[in-house]
Amino acid sequence: MNNEILTITENRALTDSVYLMRLAGSRGENRPGQFSEFRLEGLFLRRPISVCDDEGGVLSIIYKTVGRGTEQMKFLKEGDTLDALTCLGNGYDLDAAGESPLLIGGGVGVPPLYMLAKELIKKGKKVSVILGFNTRSEIFFEDEFRALGCSVTVTTADGSYGARGFVTDALPETASYFYACGPKPMLAALCEKASFPGEVSLEERMGCGFGACMGCSIMTKGGAKRVCKDGPVFKKEELIW
Amino acid sequence: MVNTEVDLCGVTIDNPVIPASGTFGYGYEFAELYDINILGTFSFKGTTKEPRFGNPTPRIAECTAGMINAVGLQNPGVQMVIEEELPRLKKVFHKPVMANVSGFSVGEYAYVSELIGREEQVGWIEVNVSCPNVHGGGMSFGTDSKAAAEVTRAVKKVTDKPVIVKLSPNVTDIAAIAKACEDAGADGISLINTLLGMRIDLKTKKPVIANVMGGFSGPAVFPVALRMVYQTARAVKIPVVGMGGVSSAEDVLEMMAAGAAAVEVGAANLTDPFACKKIVEDLPRAMAKYGIKDLNELKGVR
């Protein structure tokens, strides 16, 4: 964990409720699947947000406005600073990828997969991505994943774009491994349906975000685990749904 | 130069700053960030006889200037704490640690205290009779003078270590309960544990916390905590450890001026992992600012 003061260089809407924020001053030590916690004016608890990218001293995050914290974040301007705890959580296990890993994201679960895809491609892996959204207007980052060189499938629940249905409807017969992030029902369905091994990133309301308060604990097959510190990424076989 | 040393139940500590139980784990997460030996001591995660998972999630809710938690005493159980957590802590913390103990019966409190009290690293036993997040235990002992006294007596019987009883603010007469613990042999009193609170999510019209209610803490509770520390310090002769919303060196001084012998810092650790380090380092400056050469001058100021 690092405590860094970051300066906003960009904060713009990707859809009606999803925003991309870039922050300069990062030490660049985040691994794919880790998250940061931001202190916001007038709010007591920090807000945990997954890291979308961390390169060249610029930390990128994508957030959806769902409450007081994220509503406040969307009004922050270029040049504003944020106090951040960074490099939190375990991150994805890149060594497990095999040759042709599959990355599956649902909604605002998509962002952490971007940095993961980038790192896997650097390692010479053949990366396929399934991005699931409710409807066409909610889609973001499809082009960015294509630009990395991933094979991209987009699904929409209402069929307004790409394949109709959920990400699980677009699952291939085989892949060397899967990495996922998204809403809990999606992750549960995925772990049930995927015939190949994989891991998923979970979300939970957090107190501290660094393993001290036990506010975000879940019961796994290996006993009680803290989503913030032992996770947020857990192997498929560890989880109890 | 100012003197930050204070006496806590016969043990001298370098400064009165003590991270509170449940906000500092077993010390290890924070030892990765800074040398935790700069602390007076710390009170480790509430430990019970059996391992406990605690309550379902969500366990945490945001509040104005504070938070609600309903963790429910998640801990690996006393055996595991002795076998794994304490040896691991020994490598990074070289001072006596405060062992926070909880239970669901008088016998359980005594069982855990006896085992943990034998550990050389343990300097004090803080008996938590005030957890609001478990049923049939915890707070039910701390809201009744007789029950609190009974637990105190049982623990005192099985350990030579100083016994500090941690009290709940969810009572009508804190002084009476503190006095009952003192009469039962307690070496110190610590307070306040969290205030019972709740939040409702208007989107779902349901409680934010899965357990419905939880313990409210953070800067918002500081004035209530200070008042109760003041009332308790006037009622008993044994040392009082003040806590509740403390987040600055000034808050520490205010607690001590109200009669606290030492001060615990809780929720602040969760929003800033360096909170206690900053308070320890800032304390001499704050003392100088208010013309305090020795913290012991403050003790007992009425």
Coordinates of C-alpha atoms in Angstrom, one line a residue:
Chain A
M1 CA 0.0 0.0 0.0
N2 CA 1.1 3.5 -0.8
N3 CA -0.3 6.8 0.2
E4 CA -0.1 9.1 -2.8
I5 CA -1.4 12.6 -3.5
L6 CA -2.5 12.5 -7.1
T7 CA -3.4 15.4 -9.5
I8 CA -6.4 15.0 -11.8
T9 CA -5.5 15.5 -15.4
E10 CA -8.7 14.3 -17.0
N11 CA -12.2 13.6 -15.7
R12 CA -14.8 13.0 -18.4
A13 CA -18.0 11.0 -19.0
L14 CA -17.8 7.8 -21.0
T15 CA -21.6 7.2 -20.8
D16 CA -24.5 8.8 -18.9
S17 CA -23.2 7.6 -15.5
V18 CA -19.7 6.2 -16.1
Y19 CA -16.7 8.5 -15.9
L20 CA -13.0 8.1 -16.7
M21 CA -10.5 9.9 -14.4
R22 CA -6.8 10.1 -15.0
L23 CA -4.5 11.2 -12.2
A24 CA -0.9 12.2 -12.5
G25 CA 1.8 11.6 -9.9
S26 CA 1.4 7.8 -9.6
R27 CA 4.5 5.8 -8.6
G28 CA 3.3 3.2 -11.1
E29 CA 3.3 0.3 -8.7
N30 CA -0.2 -0.9 -9.1
R31 CA -0.7 -4.5 -10.4
P32 CA -3.8 -5.5 -12.5
G33 CA -6.8 -6.2 -10.3
Q34 CA -5.6 -4.0 -7.4
F35 CA -7.7 -1.0 -6.3
S36 CA -7.2 2.5 -4.8
E37 CA -9.1 4.3 -2.1
F38 CA -9.8 8.0 -2.4
R39 CA -10.5 10.5 0.4
L40 CA -13.3 12.8 -0.6
E41 CA -14.3 16.1 1.0
G42 CA -16.9 15.8 3.7
L43 CA -17.1 12.0 3.6
F44 CA -15.6 9.9 6.4
L45 CA -14.8 6.6 4.7
R46 CA -12.6 6.5 1.6
R47 CA -14.1 5.2 -1.6
P48 CA -12.5 2.1 -3.2
I49 CA -12.2 2.1 -7.0
S50 CA -10.5 -0.5 -9.2
V51 CA -7.5 0.5 -11.1
C52 CA -8.0 0.6 -14.9
D53 CA -4.4 1.5 -15.8
D54 CA -1.2 2.7 -14.2
E55 CA 1.4 3.7 -16.7
G56 CA 3.8 6.6 -17.2
G57 CA 3.0 8.1 -13.8
V58 CA -0.7 8.2 -14.7
L59 CA -3.3 6.3 -12.7
S60 CA -6.6 5.7 -14.6
I61 CA -9.9 4.8 -12.9
I62 CA -13.4 4.4 -14.2
Y63 CA -16.3 4.9 -11.9
K64 CA -20.0 4.9 -12.0
T65 CA -22.0 7.5 -10.1
V66 CA -23.9 5.5 -7.6
G67 CA -23.8 7.5 -4.4
R68 CA -22.5 10.6 -2.6
G69 CA -18.8 9.8 -3.2
T70 CA -18.9 9.1 -6.9
E71 CA -21.4 12.0 -7.4
Q72 CA -18.8 14.3 -5.9
M73 CA -16.0 12.8 -7.9
K74 CA -17.6 13.6 -11.2
F75 CA -17.5 17.4 -10.4
L76 CA -13.7 17.3 -9.7
K77 CA -11.7 19.3 -12.1
E78 CA -8.3 19.1 -13.8
G79 CA -5.7 20.2 -11.4
D80 CA -7.6 19.1 -8.3
T81 CA -5.7 16.7 -6.0
L82 CA -6.9 13.5 -4.4
D83 CA -5.4 11.7 -1.4
A84 CA -5.2 8.1 -2.4
L85 CA -4.2 4.8 -0.8
T86 CA -3.0 2.8 -3.8
C87 CA -1.8 -0.8 -4.5
L88 CA -4.5 -2.3 -2.4
G89 CA -5.6 -5.9 -2.6
N90 CA -4.0 -8.9 -4.1
G91 CA -4.7 -8.4 -7.8
Y92 CA -5.0 -11.0 -10.6
D93 CA -2.7 -14.0 -10.8
L94 CA -1.0 -13.4 -14.1
D95 CA 0.9 -16.7 -13.9
A96 CA -2.3 -18.7 -14.1
A97 CA -3.2 -17.3 -17.6
G98 CA -2.1 -20.1 -19.8
E99 CA -1.8 -19.3 -23.5
S100 CA -5.3 -18.1 -24.4
P101 CA -6.9 -16.5 -21.4
L102 CA -10.5 -15.1 -21.5
L103 CA -11.3 -11.9 -19.7
I104 CA -15.0 -11.3 -18.8
G105 CA -16.3 -8.0 -17.5
G106 CA -19.8 -6.8 -16.7
G107 CA -20.6 -3.1 -16.5
V108 CA -18.3 -1.2 -14.2
G109 CA -16.5 -4.5 -13.7
V110 CA -14.8 -3.9 -17.1
P111 CA -12.1 -1.4 -16.0
P112 CA -9.7 -3.6 -14.1
L113 CA -9.6 -6.0 -17.0
Y114 CA -8.0 -3.3 -19.2
M115 CA -4.7 -3.2 -17.4
L116 CA -4.8 -7.0 -17.1
A117 CA -5.3 -7.4 -20.8
K118 CA -2.4 -5.0 -21.5
E119 CA -0.1 -7.0 -19.2
L120 CA -1.1 -10.3 -20.6
I121 CA -0.6 -9.2 -24.2
K122 CA 2.9 -7.9 -23.1
K123 CA 3.6 -11.4 -22.0
G124 CA 2.6 -12.7 -25.5
K125 CA -0.8 -14.2 -24.5
K126 CA -3.6 -14.5 -27.0
V127 CA -6.3 -12.5 -25.1
S128 CA -10.1 -12.8 -25.7
V129 CA -12.5 -10.4 -24.0
I130 CA -16.2 -10.6 -23.3
L131 CA -17.7 -7.3 -22.2
G132 CA -21.3 -7.4 -21.0
F133 CA -23.7 -4.4 -20.7
N134 CA -27.4 -3.8 -20.2
T135 CA -27.8 -1.8 -23.4
R136 CA -26.0 0.0 -26.2
S137 CA -25.8 3.4 -24.5
E138 CA -23.9 1.9 -21.5
I139 CA -21.0 0.5 -23.5
F140 CA -17.5 1.8 -23.0
F141 CA -14.0 0.8 -23.7
E142 CA -14.8 -1.6 -26.5
D143 CA -12.4 0.2 -28.9
E144 CA -9.7 0.5 -26.2
F145 CA -9.6 -3.3 -25.8
R146 CA -9.5 -3.8 -29.6
A147 CA -6.6 -1.3 -29.8
L148 CA -4.7 -3.5 -27.4
G149 CA -5.1 -6.4 -29.8
C150 CA -7.7 -8.4 -27.9
S151 CA -10.4 -10.4 -29.6
V152 CA -13.6 -8.6 -28.3
T153 CA -17.1 -9.8 -27.9
V154 CA -19.8 -7.4 -26.6
T155 CA -23.1 -8.6 -25.2
T156 CA -26.1 -6.5 -24.3
A157 CA -29.0 -7.8 -22.2
D158 CA -31.5 -6.2 -24.5
G159 CA -29.8 -7.1 -27.8
S160 CA -29.3 -3.4 -28.8
Y161 CA -25.7 -4.1 -29.7
G162 CA -23.4 -7.1 -30.2
A163 CA -24.7 -10.5 -29.1
R164 CA -28.0 -10.5 -27.2
G165 CA -27.9 -11.9 -23.7
F166 CA -25.5 -12.1 -20.8
V167 CA -21.7 -12.7 -20.8
T168 CA -22.4 -16.3 -19.9
D169 CA -24.4 -16.8 -23.2
A170 CA -21.2 -15.9 -25.1
L171 CA -18.8 -18.2 -23.2
P172 CA -16.6 -20.3 -25.5
E173 CA -16.2 -24.0 -25.1
T174 CA -12.7 -23.6 -24.0
A175 CA -10.0 -21.2 -22.8
S176 CA -6.8 -21.7 -20.9
Y177 CA -8.2 -19.6 -17.9
F178 CA -10.7 -16.9 -17.1
Y179 CA -10.5 -13.6 -15.3
A180 CA -13.7 -11.8 -14.4
C181 CA -15.1 -8.8 -12.7
G182 CA -18.7 -7.7 -12.5
P183 CA -21.9 -7.9 -10.5
K184 CA -22.2 -10.9 -8.1
P185 CA -25.0 -12.7 -10.0
M186 CA -22.8 -12.6 -13.2
L187 CA -19.8 -13.9 -11.3
A188 CA -21.8 -16.7 -9.7
A189 CA -23.3 -17.8 -13.0
L190 CA -19.9 -17.7 -14.6
C191 CA -18.2 -19.8 -12.0
E192 CA -21.1 -22.3 -12.4
K193 CA -21.0 -22.4 -16.2
A194 CA -17.3 -22.1 -17.1
S195 CA -15.7 -25.6 -17.6
F196 CA -12.2 -24.2 -17.3
P197 CA -10.4 -22.7 -14.3
G198 CA -10.5 -19.0 -13.4
E199 CA -10.7 -16.3 -10.8
V200 CA -13.1 -13.4 -10.1
S201 CA -12.8 -10.0 -8.5
L202 CA -15.4 -9.3 -5.8
E203 CA -16.9 -6.1 -4.4
E204 CA -17.9 -5.5 -0.9
R205 CA -18.7 -2.4 1.3
M206 CA -15.4 -1.6 3.0
G207 CA -14.3 0.2 6.1
C208 CA -10.6 0.6 5.9
G209 CA -9.7 -1.2 2.6
F210 CA -6.3 -2.5 3.9
G211 CA -7.2 -5.4 6.1
A212 CA -7.6 -3.8 9.5
C213 CA -11.3 -3.6 10.3
M214 CA -12.8 -6.9 9.0
G215 CA -15.7 -4.9 7.5
C216 CA -15.7 -6.7 4.2
S217 CA -15.1 -10.4 5.2
I218 CA -16.6 -13.3 3.3
M219 CA -16.6 -17.0 4.1
T220 CA -14.7 -19.1 1.6
K221 CA -13.9 -22.8 1.4
G222 CA -10.5 -21.8 2.9
G223 CA -12.2 -19.9 5.9
A224 CA -12.9 -16.3 6.5
K225 CA -11.2 -13.9 4.0
R226 CA -11.1 -10.1 3.8
V227 CA -12.2 -9.0 0.3
C228 CA -9.9 -5.9 0.6
K229 CA -6.7 -7.6 1.7
D230 CA -6.9 -11.4 0.9
G231 CA -8.9 -10.4 -2.3
P232 CA -10.5 -8.8 -4.1
V233 CA -9.5 -11.6 -6.5
F234 CA -10.4 -15.1 -5.5
K235 CA -10.0 -18.4 -7.4
K236 CA -13.3 -19.9 -8.6
E237 CA -12.9 -23.0 -6.4
E238 CA -12.4 -21.0 -3.2
L239 CA -15.8 -19.3 -3.4
I240 CA -19.1 -20.2 -1.8
W241 CA -22.0 -18.6 -3.6
Chain B
M1 CA 11.5 19.1 25.6
V2 CA 8.1 17.9 26.8
N3 CA 7.3 14.7 28.6
T4 CA 4.8 12.4 26.9
E5 CA 5.3 9.4 29.2
V6 CA 2.3 8.3 31.2
D7 CA 1.6 5.5 33.7
L8 CA -1.1 3.0 32.7
C9 CA -2.0 0.7 35.6
G10 CA 1.6 0.5 36.8
V11 CA 3.2 0.2 33.4
T12 CA 5.0 3.2 32.0
I13 CA 4.3 3.9 28.3
D14 CA 6.2 6.3 26.1
N15 CA 3.1 8.2 25.1
P16 CA -0.6 7.9 25.8
V17 CA -1.6 7.0 22.1
I18 CA -3.1 3.6 21.8
P19 CA -4.8 2.3 18.6
A20 CA -8.2 0.9 19.7
S21 CA -9.3 -2.7 19.4
G22 CA -10.9 -3.7 16.1
T23 CA -9.2 -0.9 14.2
F24 CA -5.7 -2.2 14.2
G25 CA -6.0 -5.9 13.6
Y26 CA -3.2 -7.7 15.3
G27 CA -0.8 -4.9 14.4
Y28 CA 0.6 -6.5 11.3
E29 CA -1.1 -4.5 8.6
F30 CA 0.2 -1.3 10.1
A31 CA 3.7 -2.6 10.8
E32 CA 4.1 -2.9 7.1
L33 CA 3.5 0.9 6.9
Y34 CA 5.5 2.3 9.8
D35 CA 7.4 1.3 12.9
I36 CA 4.5 0.7 15.3
N37 CA 7.0 0.7 18.3
I38 CA 6.4 4.5 18.3
L39 CA 3.0 3.8 19.9
G40 CA 2.4 3.7 23.6
T41 CA 0.9 0.3 23.0
F42 CA -2.1 -1.0 21.0
S43 CA -5.2 -3.0 21.8
F44 CA -5.5 -6.0 19.5
K45 CA -8.6 -7.3 17.8
G46 CA -11.2 -8.6 20.3
T47 CA -10.5 -12.2 20.9
T48 CA -13.0 -14.9 21.9
K49 CA -12.7 -18.6 23.0
E50 CA -13.8 -20.0 19.7
P51 CA -13.0 -18.7 16.2
R52 CA -15.8 -16.3 15.0
F53 CA -16.7 -15.3 11.5
G54 CA -19.0 -12.5 12.7
N55 CA -22.0 -10.9 11.0
P56 CA -23.1 -11.0 7.4
T57 CA -22.1 -8.2 5.1
P58 CA -22.7 -5.2 4.6
R59 CA -21.0 -4.6 8.0
I60 CA -20.1 -1.0 7.3
A61 CA -22.1 2.2 6.8
E62 CA -20.9 5.8 6.1
C63 CA -22.3 8.5 8.5
T64 CA -21.7 12.2 8.9
A65 CA -18.3 12.5 10.5
G66 CA -18.2 8.8 11.3
M67 CA -19.2 5.3 10.5
I68 CA -21.2 2.3 11.7
N69 CA -19.7 -1.1 11.9
A70 CA -21.3 -4.4 12.7
V71 CA -18.3 -6.8 12.3
G72 CA -19.4 -9.0 15.2
L73 CA -16.1 -9.9 16.8
Q74 CA -14.6 -11.7 13.8
N75 CA -11.4 -13.3 15.1
P76 CA -9.5 -16.6 14.8
G77 CA -10.1 -17.6 18.5
V78 CA -7.7 -17.5 21.4
Q79 CA -5.7 -20.6 20.5
M80 CA -4.8 -19.3 17.1
V81 CA -4.1 -15.8 18.5
I82 CA -1.6 -17.4 20.9
E83 CA -0.1 -19.8 18.4
E84 CA 0.1 -17.5 15.3
E85 CA -0.8 -13.9 15.8
L86 CA 1.3 -13.2 18.9
P87 CA 4.6 -14.8 17.6
R88 CA 4.1 -12.8 14.3
L89 CA 3.5 -9.6 16.3
K90 CA 6.6 -10.2 18.4
K91 CA 8.8 -9.7 15.4
V92 CA 7.4 -6.2 14.7
F93 CA 6.3 -4.9 18.2
H94 CA 8.6 -5.0 21.1
K95 CA 6.4 -3.5 23.8
P96 CA 3.7 -4.9 26.0
V97 CA 0.5 -5.2 24.0
M98 CA -3.1 -4.8 25.3
A99 CA -5.1 -8.0 24.8
N100 CA -8.7 -7.3 24.1
V101 CA -11.0 -10.1 25.3
S102 CA -14.6 -10.8 24.7
G103 CA -17.1 -13.6 25.5
F104 CA -20.6 -14.9 25.7
S105 CA -20.5 -16.0 29.3
V106 CA -18.5 -15.2 32.4
G107 CA -16.7 -18.5 32.0
E108 CA -15.6 -17.6 28.5
Y109 CA -14.2 -14.2 29.5
A110 CA -12.2 -16.0 32.3
Y111 CA -11.0 -18.8 30.0
V112 CA -9.7 -16.4 27.3
S113 CA -8.2 -14.0 29.9
E114 CA -6.4 -16.8 31.7
L115 CA -4.8 -18.1 28.5
I116 CA -3.9 -14.8 27.0
G117 CA -2.7 -13.4 30.4
R118 CA 0.0 -16.0 30.5
E119 CA 1.6 -14.6 27.4
E120 CA 4.7 -12.5 28.2
Q121 CA 3.9 -10.0 25.4
V122 CA 0.5 -9.1 27.0
G123 CA 0.8 -6.1 29.3
W124 CA -2.9 -5.5 30.0
I125 CA -6.1 -7.2 29.5
E126 CA -8.9 -5.1 28.2
V127 CA -12.2 -6.8 28.9
N128 CA -14.8 -5.8 26.3
V129 CA -18.2 -5.9 28.0
S130 CA -19.5 -3.5 25.5
C131 CA -19.6 -5.0 22.0
P132 CA -23.0 -3.9 20.5
N133 CA -22.7 -6.3 17.6
V134 CA -23.2 -9.7 19.1
H135 CA -26.3 -11.3 20.7
G136 CA -26.3 -12.8 24.1
G137 CA -22.9 -11.5 25.0
G138 CA -20.7 -8.4 24.8
M139 CA -22.8 -5.4 25.6
S140 CA -25.3 -7.2 27.7
F141 CA -22.5 -7.6 30.3
G142 CA -21.6 -3.9 30.1
T143 CA -25.0 -2.4 30.5
D144 CA -25.7 -4.0 33.9
S145 CA -23.5 -3.2 36.9
K146 CA -23.9 -6.6 38.5
A147 CA -22.9 -8.5 35.3
A148 CA -20.0 -6.1 34.6
A149 CA -18.8 -6.6 38.1
E150 CA -19.1 -10.4 37.9
V151 CA -17.0 -10.5 34.7
T152 CA -14.4 -8.3 36.3
R153 CA -14.1 -10.5 39.3
A154 CA -13.9 -13.7 37.2
V155 CA -11.1 -12.2 35.1
K156 CA -9.2 -10.8 38.0
K157 CA -9.2 -14.2 39.6
V158 CA -7.4 -15.8 36.7
T159 CA -4.7 -13.3 35.8
D160 CA -2.0 -11.1 37.4
K161 CA -2.0 -8.7 34.5
P162 CA -3.8 -5.3 35.0
V163 CA -7.4 -5.7 34.0
I164 CA -9.0 -2.8 32.1
V165 CA -12.8 -3.0 31.6
K166 CA -14.1 -1.5 28.4
L167 CA -17.5 0.0 28.9
S168 CA -20.4 0.8 26.7
P169 CA -21.9 4.3 26.3
N170 CA -25.3 2.8 25.7
V171 CA -26.3 3.1 29.4
T172 CA -28.0 5.7 31.6
D173 CA -25.4 5.9 34.4
I174 CA -21.9 5.2 33.2
A175 CA -20.4 6.2 36.6
A176 CA -22.3 3.6 38.4
I177 CA -21.1 0.8 36.1
A178 CA -17.5 2.0 36.3
K179 CA -17.7 2.1 40.1
A180 CA -19.1 -1.4 40.2
C181 CA -16.1 -2.6 38.1
E182 CA -13.7 -0.8 40.4
D183 CA -15.2 -2.3 43.4
A184 CA -14.9 -5.7 41.7
G185 CA -11.2 -5.2 41.4
A186 CA -10.7 -3.7 38.0
D187 CA -7.3 -2.0 37.5
G188 CA -8.7 0.5 34.9
I189 CA -11.7 1.5 32.9
S190 CA -11.7 2.2 29.2
L191 CA -14.5 4.0 27.3
I192 CA -16.4 4.5 25.2
N193 CA -17.1 1.6 22.9
T194 CA -19.4 2.5 20.0
L195 CA -22.8 4.0 20.2
L196 CA -25.6 1.8 18.9
G197 CA -26.8 3.3 15.6
M198 CA -28.4 2.6 12.3
R199 CA -28.8 3.8 8.7
I200 CA -31.4 3.2 6.1
D201 CA -30.7 3.1 2.3
L202 CA -33.5 5.1 0.8
K203 CA -33.1 3.4 -2.6
T204 CA -34.0 0.1 -1.1
K205 CA -35.8 1.4 2.1
K206 CA -33.8 -1.2 4.0
P207 CA -31.1 -0.9 6.7
V208 CA -27.6 -0.5 5.2
I209 CA -26.2 -2.9 7.7
A210 CA -27.1 -6.5 7.3
N211 CA -27.4 -6.9 11.1
V212 CA -29.7 -3.8 11.0
M213 CA -27.9 -2.0 13.8
G214 CA -24.2 -1.4 14.5
G215 CA -21.7 0.6 16.5
F216 CA -21.4 4.3 15.6
S217 CA -17.9 5.8 15.9
G218 CA -15.7 8.5 14.5
P219 CA -15.2 12.2 15.2
A220 CA -19.0 12.8 15.6
V221 CA -19.0 10.9 18.9
F222 CA -16.0 12.8 20.5
P223 CA -18.1 15.2 22.6
V224 CA -20.2 12.3 24.0
A225 CA -17.1 10.3 24.7
L226 CA -15.4 13.2 26.4
R227 CA -18.4 13.8 28.6
M228 CA -18.5 10.1 29.7
V229 CA -14.7 10.0 30.3
Y230 CA -15.1 13.1 32.5
Q231 CA -18.0 11.5 34.4
T232 CA -16.2 8.2 34.9
A233 CA -12.9 9.8 35.9
R234 CA -14.7 11.7 38.7
A235 CA -16.4 8.5 39.9
V236 CA -13.4 6.2 40.2
K237 CA -9.9 6.3 41.5
I238 CA -8.4 3.8 39.0
P239 CA -7.0 5.0 35.6
V240 CA -9.5 5.7 32.8
V241 CA -8.5 5.2 29.2
G242 CA -10.5 7.6 27.0
M243 CA -11.6 6.9 23.5
G244 CA -14.3 7.8 21.0
G245 CA -13.7 9.9 18.0
V246 CA -10.2 10.9 18.8
S247 CA -8.3 11.9 15.7
S248 CA -5.8 14.6 16.6
A249 CA -3.1 15.4 19.2
E250 CA -5.5 18.1 20.5
D251 CA -8.2 15.5 21.0
V252 CA -5.7 13.4 23.0
L253 CA -5.0 16.5 25.2
E254 CA -8.7 17.2 25.7
M255 CA -9.3 13.6 26.7
M256 CA -6.5 13.8 29.3
A257 CA -7.8 17.1 30.6
A258 CA -11.1 15.4 31.1
G259 CA -9.3 12.9 33.3
A260 CA -8.0 10.2 31.0
A261 CA -4.7 8.5 31.9
A262 CA -4.2 7.4 28.3
V263 CA -6.2 7.6 25.0
E264 CA -7.3 5.1 22.4
V265 CA -7.7 6.0 18.8
G266 CA -10.2 4.0 16.8
A267 CA -12.0 4.9 13.6
A268 CA -9.3 7.4 12.5
N269 CA -7.0 4.4 11.8
L270 CA -9.4 3.2 9.2
T271 CA -9.6 6.3 7.1
D272 CA -5.9 7.2 7.5
P273 CA -3.6 4.2 8.3
F274 CA -1.0 6.8 9.5
A275 CA -3.4 8.5 11.9
C276 CA -1.7 7.2 15.1
K277 CA 1.8 7.9 13.8
K278 CA 0.8 11.5 13.0
I279 CA -0.8 12.0 16.4
V280 CA 2.3 10.6 18.2
E281 CA 4.6 12.9 16.2
D282 CA 2.3 15.9 16.6
L283 CA 1.8 15.5 20.3
P284 CA 4.9 17.5 21.5
R285 CA 4.0 20.4 19.2
A286 CA 0.4 20.4 20.5
M287 CA 1.7 20.2 24.1
A288 CA 4.1 23.1 23.6
K289 CA 1.3 25.2 21.9
Y290 CA -0.8 24.9 25.1
G291 CA 2.0 25.2 27.5
I292 CA 2.0 21.6 28.7
K293 CA 5.4 20.4 29.7
D294 CA 4.3 17.0 31.1
L295 CA 1.1 15.2 30.3
N296 CA 0.8 14.2 33.9
E297 CA 0.0 17.9 34.6
L298 CA -3.2 17.4 32.8
K299 CA -4.4 14.2 34.5
G300 CA -7.2 15.0 36.9
V301 CA -7.7 18.6 35.8
R302 CA -11.4 19.2 36.6

